[in-house]
Short mmCIF file of C-alpha atoms in Angstrom, two decimals:
data_model
loop_
_atom_site.label_atom_id
_atom_site.label_comp_id
_atom_site.label_asym_id
_atom_site.label_seq_id
_atom_site.Cartn_x
_atom_site.Cartn_y
_atom_site.Cartn_z
CA UNK A 1 59.38 50.21 33.79
CA UNK A 2 62.83 50.95 35.14
CA UNK A 3 65.58 51.38 32.64
CA UNK A 4 69.06 52.86 32.64
CA UNK A 5 67.62 56.19 31.46
CA UNK A 6 64.84 56.36 34.11
CA UNK A 7 67.23 55.22 36.92
CA UNK A 8 69.45 58.15 36.09
CA UNK A 9 66.49 60.54 36.19
CA UNK A 10 65.34 59.40 39.65
CA UNK A 11 68.83 58.84 41.16
CA UNK A 12 69.39 61.03 44.28
CA UNK A 13 72.63 59.65 45.81
CA UNK A 14 74.25 63.07 45.68
CA UNK A 15 71.82 64.35 48.31
CA UNK A 16 72.09 64.11 52.06
CA UNK A 17 68.75 62.22 52.14
CA UNK A 18 66.74 60.95 49.23
CA UNK A 19 63.81 63.12 50.43
CA UNK A 20 65.87 66.32 50.22
CA UNK A 21 65.16 68.85 47.40
CA UNK A 22 67.51 69.60 44.65
CA UNK A 23 68.32 73.25 43.83
CA UNK A 24 65.92 73.10 40.87
CA UNK A 25 63.10 71.86 43.09
CA UNK A 26 63.72 74.46 45.75
CA UNK A 27 63.72 77.14 43.03
CA UNK A 28 60.12 76.19 42.22
CA UNK A 29 58.94 76.31 45.82
CA UNK A 30 61.04 79.14 47.31
CA UNK A 31 59.08 82.05 45.59
CA UNK A 32 55.93 80.93 47.38
CA UNK A 33 57.45 80.81 50.89
CA UNK A 34 56.22 83.53 53.37
CA UNK A 35 58.45 86.59 53.44
CA UNK A 36 60.23 87.50 56.64
CA UNK A 37 58.18 89.69 58.88
CA UNK A 38 59.27 93.32 59.29
CA UNK A 39 58.79 93.23 63.08
CA UNK A 40 60.06 90.81 65.64
CA UNK A 41 63.23 88.72 65.77
CA UNK A 42 65.06 88.12 62.49
CA UNK A 43 64.60 84.74 60.93
CA UNK A 44 67.65 82.53 61.61
CA UNK A 45 66.26 79.20 60.46
CA UNK A 46 66.65 78.45 56.73
CA UNK A 47 63.19 77.65 55.29
CA UNK A 48 64.76 75.13 52.88
CA UNK A 49 65.88 73.11 55.88
CA UNK A 50 62.32 73.24 57.30
CA UNK A 51 60.81 72.04 54.07
CA UNK A 52 63.41 69.27 53.73
CA UNK A 53 62.53 68.19 57.25
CA UNK A 54 58.82 68.06 56.35
CA UNK A 55 59.58 65.98 53.28
CA UNK A 56 61.70 63.64 55.36
CA UNK A 57 58.85 63.05 57.82
CA UNK A 58 56.42 62.64 54.88
CA UNK A 59 58.58 59.97 53.18
CA UNK A 60 59.71 58.06 56.28
CA UNK A 61 56.77 58.60 58.65
CA UNK A 62 59.13 59.10 61.55
CA UNK A 63 57.68 60.80 64.69
CA UNK A 64 58.50 64.47 65.29
CA UNK A 65 60.82 63.54 68.20
CA UNK A 66 62.91 61.19 65.98
CA UNK A 67 63.65 63.90 63.39
CA UNK A 68 67.48 63.70 62.71
CA UNK A 69 69.58 66.43 64.38
CA UNK A 70 70.99 67.77 61.11
CA UNK A 71 67.59 69.26 60.37
CA UNK A 72 66.32 72.34 62.25
CA UNK A 73 64.97 71.74 65.76
CA UNK A 74 61.92 69.59 65.68
CA UNK A 75 59.82 72.06 67.62
CA UNK A 76 60.71 74.74 65.08
CA UNK A 77 59.74 72.50 62.20
CA UNK A 78 56.50 71.61 63.93
CA UNK A 79 55.68 75.27 64.52
CA UNK A 80 56.22 76.11 60.84
CA UNK A 81 54.12 73.12 59.83
CA UNK A 82 51.11 74.23 61.77
CA UNK A 83 51.53 77.89 60.80
CA UNK A 84 51.65 77.04 57.11
CA UNK A 85 48.73 74.61 57.49
CA UNK A 86 46.58 77.39 58.95
CA UNK A 87 47.56 79.69 56.05
CA UNK A 88 46.75 77.04 53.43
CA UNK A 89 50.25 77.45 52.02
CA UNK A 90 50.61 74.01 50.44
CA UNK A 91 47.23 74.28 48.72
CA UNK A 92 48.42 77.49 47.12
CA UNK A 93 51.78 76.12 46.08
CA UNK A 94 50.06 72.96 44.65
CA UNK A 95 47.71 75.18 42.65
CA UNK A 96 50.58 77.11 41.07
CA UNK A 97 52.66 73.91 40.31
CA UNK A 98 49.59 72.24 38.70
CA UNK A 99 49.14 75.15 36.40
CA UNK A 100 52.93 75.16 35.66
CA UNK A 101 52.87 71.41 34.83
CA UNK A 102 49.86 71.72 32.51
CA UNK A 103 51.39 74.64 30.62
CA UNK A 104 54.64 72.72 30.33
CA UNK A 105 52.63 69.94 28.58
CA UNK A 106 51.10 72.37 26.14
CA UNK A 107 47.67 72.44 27.83
CA UNK A 108 45.51 75.13 29.32
CA UNK A 109 46.39 76.06 32.91
CA UNK A 110 42.85 75.30 34.12
CA UNK A 111 41.57 71.83 33.30
CA UNK A 112 38.04 71.40 31.87
CA UNK A 113 37.53 67.83 33.16
CA UNK A 114 38.55 65.93 36.29
CA UNK A 115 38.34 62.54 37.95
CA UNK A 116 37.06 62.01 41.50
CA UNK A 117 37.47 59.14 43.93
CA UNK A 118 38.02 58.44 47.59
CA UNK A 119 40.27 56.28 49.70
CA UNK A 120 39.48 54.98 53.22
CA UNK A 121 42.46 54.71 55.56
CA UNK A 122 42.79 53.57 59.16
CA UNK A 123 43.54 56.01 61.96
CA UNK A 124 45.71 55.43 64.99
CA UNK A 125 45.56 55.98 68.76
CA UNK A 126 46.22 59.64 68.19
CA UNK A 127 42.48 60.17 68.18
CA UNK A 128 40.48 62.78 66.35
CA UNK A 129 37.38 62.43 64.17
CA UNK A 130 36.87 59.00 62.65
CA UNK A 131 34.10 56.74 61.34
CA UNK A 132 33.46 53.27 60.12
CA UNK A 133 33.31 52.56 56.36
CA UNK A 134 31.12 49.43 56.18
CA UNK A 135 31.91 48.87 52.50
CA UNK A 136 35.74 48.88 52.93
CA UNK A 137 35.53 47.63 56.48
CA UNK A 138 37.83 50.45 57.64
CA UNK A 139 37.58 52.43 60.84
CA UNK A 140 39.15 55.77 60.16
CA UNK A 141 38.96 58.61 57.60
CA UNK A 142 38.28 59.02 53.95
CA UNK A 143 40.51 61.01 51.58
CA UNK A 144 38.51 62.54 48.79
CA UNK A 145 40.45 63.87 45.85
CA UNK A 146 39.88 65.34 42.39
CA UNK A 147 42.58 65.18 39.71
CA UNK A 148 42.83 66.48 36.20
CA UNK A 149 42.93 63.93 33.38
CA UNK A 150 46.73 63.78 33.78
CA UNK A 151 46.51 62.81 37.41
CA UNK A 152 47.63 66.18 38.89
CA UNK A 153 45.90 66.78 42.26
CA UNK A 154 43.49 69.79 41.95
CA UNK A 155 41.48 69.34 45.12
CA UNK A 156 41.49 67.26 48.29
CA UNK A 157 39.45 66.99 51.46
CA UNK A 158 39.50 64.60 54.37
CA UNK A 159 36.42 63.52 56.39
CA UNK A 160 35.33 60.56 58.54
CA UNK A 161 35.06 57.26 56.68
CA UNK A 162 31.40 56.76 57.48
CA UNK A 163 30.36 59.54 55.07
CA UNK A 164 29.26 58.19 51.68
CA UNK A 165 31.07 59.15 48.51
CA UNK A 166 28.14 61.24 47.09
CA UNK A 167 27.88 63.17 50.34
CA UNK A 168 31.63 63.75 50.79
CA UNK A 169 32.02 64.81 47.16
CA UNK A 170 30.05 68.05 47.74
CA UNK A 171 32.78 69.60 49.80
CA UNK A 172 35.70 68.72 47.61
CA UNK A 173 33.89 69.79 44.43
CA UNK A 174 32.83 73.10 45.95
CA UNK A 175 36.42 73.71 47.12
CA UNK A 176 37.76 73.92 43.57
CA UNK A 177 34.90 75.93 42.09
CA UNK A 178 36.82 79.24 41.99
CA UNK A 179 40.31 77.79 41.68
CA UNK A 180 39.56 75.97 38.47
CA UNK A 181 36.53 77.71 36.99
CA UNK A 182 36.53 75.71 33.74
CA UNK A 183 36.49 72.34 35.44
CA UNK A 184 32.84 71.31 35.41
CA UNK A 185 32.87 67.79 33.97
CA UNK A 186 33.85 64.97 36.36
CA UNK A 187 34.42 61.29 35.78
CA UNK A 188 33.43 59.04 38.70
CA UNK A 189 32.45 55.55 39.72
CA UNK A 190 29.05 54.24 40.63
CA UNK A 191 29.25 55.56 44.23
CA UNK A 192 28.56 59.06 42.88
CA UNK A 193 25.52 58.12 40.75
CA UNK A 194 22.05 59.41 41.41
CA UNK A 195 20.27 62.75 41.78
CA UNK A 196 21.39 63.34 45.44
CA UNK A 197 24.81 64.72 44.47
CA UNK A 198 23.42 66.80 41.62
CA UNK A 199 20.80 68.33 43.89
CA UNK A 200 23.46 69.17 46.55
CA UNK A 201 25.57 70.94 43.89
CA UNK A 202 22.59 72.83 42.37
CA UNK A 203 23.91 76.20 43.75
CA UNK A 204 27.59 75.49 43.02
CA UNK A 205 27.56 75.88 39.24
CA UNK A 206 26.69 73.63 36.23
CA UNK A 207 28.36 70.28 37.06
CA UNK A 208 28.08 67.14 34.98
CA UNK A 209 29.14 63.70 36.35
CA UNK A 210 29.92 60.86 33.92
CA UNK A 211 29.73 57.53 35.64
CA UNK A 212 32.30 55.00 34.36
CA UNK A 213 31.09 51.56 35.33
CA UNK A 214 32.84 48.27 35.43
CA UNK A 215 31.64 45.71 32.91
CA UNK A 216 29.57 42.89 34.42
CA UNK A 217 31.26 40.42 32.07
CA UNK A 218 34.76 41.32 33.19
CA UNK A 219 36.58 38.89 35.48
CA UNK A 220 39.46 39.97 37.75
CA UNK A 221 41.29 43.24 37.44
CA UNK A 222 40.11 45.63 34.70
CA UNK A 223 41.61 49.01 33.71
CA UNK A 224 38.63 51.42 33.57
CA UNK A 225 38.70 54.48 31.25
CA UNK A 226 39.45 57.69 33.06
CA UNK A 227 39.06 56.12 36.55
CA UNK A 228 42.52 54.58 36.41
CA UNK A 229 44.00 58.10 36.44
CA UNK A 230 42.86 58.93 40.00
CA UNK A 231 43.75 55.44 41.21
CA UNK A 232 47.30 56.04 39.95
CA UNK A 233 47.39 59.31 41.82
CA UNK A 234 46.52 57.54 45.08
CA UNK A 235 49.37 55.10 44.31
CA UNK A 236 51.77 58.04 43.82
CA UNK A 237 50.69 59.60 47.10
CA UNK A 238 50.86 56.24 48.86
CA UNK A 239 54.61 56.04 48.26
CA UNK A 240 54.87 58.39 51.22
CA UNK A 241 54.78 56.36 54.42
CA UNK A 242 53.21 59.14 56.37
CA UNK A 243 50.14 58.55 54.27
CA UNK A 244 50.05 54.76 54.85
CA UNK A 245 47.69 55.53 57.76
CA UNK A 246 46.19 58.70 59.07
CA UNK A 247 48.38 59.57 62.03
CA UNK A 248 46.91 63.02 62.56
CA UNK A 249 44.68 64.22 65.36
CA UNK A 250 43.01 66.86 63.19
CA UNK A 251 41.52 66.63 59.76
CA UNK A 252 43.28 69.90 58.66
CA UNK A 253 46.69 68.32 59.34
CA UNK A 254 45.65 65.25 57.23
CA UNK A 255 44.78 67.58 54.34
CA UNK A 256 48.08 69.47 54.73
CA UNK A 257 50.11 66.29 54.39
CA UNK A 258 48.14 65.31 51.21
CA UNK A 259 48.98 68.61 49.56
CA UNK A 260 52.53 68.47 50.76
CA UNK A 261 52.93 65.04 49.08
CA UNK A 262 51.46 66.50 45.84
CA UNK A 263 53.86 69.54 46.01
CA UNK A 264 56.83 67.22 46.36
CA UNK A 265 55.69 65.11 43.46
CA UNK A 266 54.98 68.07 41.19
CA UNK A 267 58.27 69.86 42.06
CA UNK A 268 60.28 66.78 41.18
CA UNK A 269 58.53 66.24 37.86
CA UNK A 270 58.80 69.82 36.71
CA UNK A 271 62.46 70.05 37.81
CA UNK A 272 63.37 66.92 35.91
CA UNK A 273 61.74 68.22 32.71
CA UNK A 274 63.26 71.69 32.90
CA UNK A 275 66.56 72.11 31.08
CA UNK A 276 69.34 73.05 33.40
CA UNK A 277 71.51 76.02 32.50
CA UNK A 278 75.23 75.29 32.83
CA UNK A 279 77.46 78.13 33.85
CA UNK A 280 80.52 78.03 31.56
CA UNK A 281 82.32 80.90 33.27
#
């Protein structure tokens, strides 16, 4: 609930755009930015301006060509986006920030349990792989994510919406096997029940899935234990208009925007909770 205290924490009127980073947020991201290459032309574009431009696109969903002129040239921003996407930069930054956030909360850096779920979203005329989710009646793609029990994004993959949850879960679970070696217990809904998923993960370590089912007696909305955490994460990510639909031609770009949204969210949280040192000189 909004209060005078929380409004002050989230207020960003002192920034050029509300999507811009504060100095504290940039201090968390800057160490993970690629170093300038020894050969070739010197870098003249500030990387902070590039990241701010990406956050602006993420929050507003504006097309590349409508990027405001006070950001670096849109072709430059686009080039950096695809280069960092190919390097898996935002996955690495997200991994570090999740560990930072967990240690800040007094927990182990690597979680031991997670929550998995998927979200089907429509695609646009941009094309690319897509499928029809008959259950949700959505023609598009499916975002598959795993969070820790606090809702921090630990893994994400995108695939066509016609792939069932128990089939799509194999890829996203396998992708975090080495990043979070202690995470082996996963809470899920009924779409992940059955031996098919367990058989597919037989060679990927000792995984256990705990199915949290909705009570047959319940009427209307019901908050389900553990499962509400991942649903809340989808709501957090959904505040970014770029994620309202899947505008991307490629699945790798779709995943990059998901991780970018998580990085923005994590950086803001950590920066707000970190005491600021005031220079009295």
